């Protein structure tokens, strides 16, 4: 695709050109609008994935003698906790590890003396979603990799939000990070330049060469979200898709949802088959009927239908029809 009649495409131009600057500026503006951010919240497109944020967050916020609070509701929060422990004290306020991460703990208290409270709003592998953002006495840090832009949120409530682009936003290679500037500059350690949020803020995500193509595709997705009517419309569609699929799982005699009803994710629908000897057969049957990629994550097994913003209702209805037919053939 040629950009503004300059005879070159996005991946052929300099990341310092005014054409690419316009791409970043517009993408940042859409993020600010959609998430209702305030002036102190800076929008960055970084690299290293959400996994890099597991260490970049504590590197920038958590002093050696300080304490951070985390809630553990699945594999991703577990990884975030492991990294934070390299930098300071970590208090895990609650964990659903006792039941293999099939629910979100509800009764816990967040220590007032923590530097921040880290949550994972949607646990992609286990299909568990925090439907309510907890009220926190300390700055909230959220890994929203797998449910950002799936529904409206009050973005200004958060100290840091981060998300790998590849689930709901664009191709892999870009990581959206939103940082409240007021939280920075308080740790005593020195931070390597690339891991310090401040140079990235100062240079508007252009401290070094960013992932230009990935950011451009993120921009197209952000425009699309707005054109469709914004996050309210995304939420309505996502609920419609998830409700239809969970209703079929609950109805179908062969399948069972793995997550407690109130905590079921609208993005990653996890389920298992009640006759385990049919597991491989269903995977093959689904694949042969154009439902690709429903095998559960290797660490939990079963099935998982990831129905991000990009999945239309027709795709979900297709899977439902395949599940019905499989039930009919295996009575
Ligand atoms: C996918 C995912 C990650 C890891 O993202 P990378 O960009 O691959 O580092 C972290 N957290 C959650 C919730 C995810 O879904």
mmCIF file of N, CA and C and ligand atoms in Angstrom, residues 48-52 54 76 120 122-124 143 145-146 164 166-167, ligand 1:
data_model
loop_
_atom_site.group_PDB
_atom_site.id
_atom_site.type_symbol
_atom_site.label_atom_id
_atom_site.label_comp_id
_atom_site.label_asym_id
_atom_site.label_seq_id
_atom_site.Cartn_x
_atom_site.Cartn_y
_atom_site.Cartn_z
ATOM 1 N N UNK A 48 9.231 -6.480 22.792
ATOM 2 C CA UNK A 48 9.522 -7.429 23.872
ATOM 3 C C UNK A 48 8.282 -8.130 24.405
ATOM 4 N N UNK A 49 7.127 -7.754 23.898
ATOM 5 C CA UNK A 49 5.896 -8.444 24.290
ATOM 6 C C UNK A 49 5.452 -8.117 25.703
ATOM 7 N N UNK A 50 4.306 -8.682 26.072
ATOM 8 C CA UNK A 50 3.815 -8.515 27.440
ATOM 9 C C UNK A 50 4.811 -9.148 28.413
ATOM 10 N N UNK A 51 5.505 -10.163 27.964
ATOM 11 C CA UNK A 51 6.481 -10.847 28.818
ATOM 12 C C UNK A 51 7.584 -9.892 29.281
ATOM 13 N N UNK A 52 8.005 -8.996 28.413
ATOM 14 C CA UNK A 52 9.014 -8.011 28.822
ATOM 15 C C UNK A 52 8.454 -7.117 29.925
ATOM 16 N N UNK A 54 6.583 -7.969 32.293
ATOM 17 C CA UNK A 54 6.654 -8.669 33.585
ATOM 18 C C UNK A 54 7.868 -8.186 34.374
ATOM 19 N N UNK A 76 -0.200 -16.678 33.309
ATOM 20 C CA UNK A 76 0.453 -15.402 33.009
ATOM 21 C C UNK A 76 0.730 -14.619 34.282
ATOM 22 N N UNK A 120 -4.160 -9.492 36.309
ATOM 23 C CA UNK A 120 -4.235 -9.973 34.933
ATOM 24 C C UNK A 120 -5.727 -10.025 34.624
ATOM 25 N N UNK A 122 -7.485 -10.886 32.090
ATOM 26 C CA UNK A 122 -8.006 -12.085 31.420
ATOM 27 C C UNK A 122 -6.880 -13.106 31.307
ATOM 28 N N UNK A 123 -7.103 -14.279 31.899
ATOM 29 C CA UNK A 123 -6.093 -15.341 31.812
ATOM 30 C C UNK A 123 -6.399 -16.206 30.599
ATOM 31 N N UNK A 124 -5.630 -15.934 29.564
ATOM 32 C CA UNK A 124 -5.809 -16.479 28.229
ATOM 33 C C UNK A 124 -5.827 -18.003 28.155
ATOM 34 N N UNK A 143 -2.159 -6.365 33.302
ATOM 35 C CA UNK A 143 -1.845 -7.056 32.061
ATOM 36 C C UNK A 143 -3.187 -7.314 31.371
ATOM 37 N N UNK A 145 -3.403 -8.098 28.058
ATOM 38 C CA UNK A 145 -3.041 -8.602 26.730
ATOM 39 C C UNK A 145 -4.202 -9.220 25.970
ATOM 40 N N UNK A 146 -5.047 -9.986 26.672
ATOM 41 C CA UNK A 146 -6.051 -10.741 25.919
ATOM 42 C C UNK A 146 -7.469 -10.209 26.054
ATOM 43 N N UNK A 164 0.353 -7.183 24.878
ATOM 44 C CA UNK A 164 0.964 -7.580 23.614
ATOM 45 C C UNK A 164 -0.091 -7.346 22.538
ATOM 46 N N UNK A 166 -0.794 -8.780 19.793
ATOM 47 C CA UNK A 166 -1.220 -9.863 18.891
ATOM 48 C C UNK A 166 -2.551 -10.536 19.176
ATOM 49 N N UNK A 167 -3.209 -10.189 20.290
ATOM 50 C CA UNK A 167 -4.493 -10.855 20.536
ATOM 51 C C UNK A 167 -5.675 -10.024 20.025
HETATM 52 C C1 LIG B 1 -0.173 -13.711 25.451
HETATM 53 C C2 LIG B 1 -0.097 -13.154 26.799
HETATM 54 C C3 LIG B 1 1.118 -12.742 27.377
HETATM 55 C C4 LIG B 1 2.441 -12.891 26.663
HETATM 56 O O1 LIG B 1 2.524 -12.031 25.616
HETATM 57 P P1 LIG B 1 3.853 -11.901 24.725
HETATM 58 O O2 LIG B 1 3.536 -10.717 23.890
HETATM 59 O O3 LIG B 1 3.966 -13.182 23.948
HETATM 60 O O4 LIG B 1 5.004 -11.698 25.627
HETATM 61 C C5 LIG B 1 1.089 -12.189 28.641
HETATM 62 N N1 LIG B 1 -0.063 -12.045 29.317
HETATM 63 C C6 LIG B 1 -1.244 -12.448 28.797
HETATM 64 C C7 LIG B 1 -2.487 -12.269 29.601
HETATM 65 C C8 LIG B 1 -1.297 -13.005 27.534
HETATM 66 O O5 LIG B 1 -2.462 -13.407 27.014
#
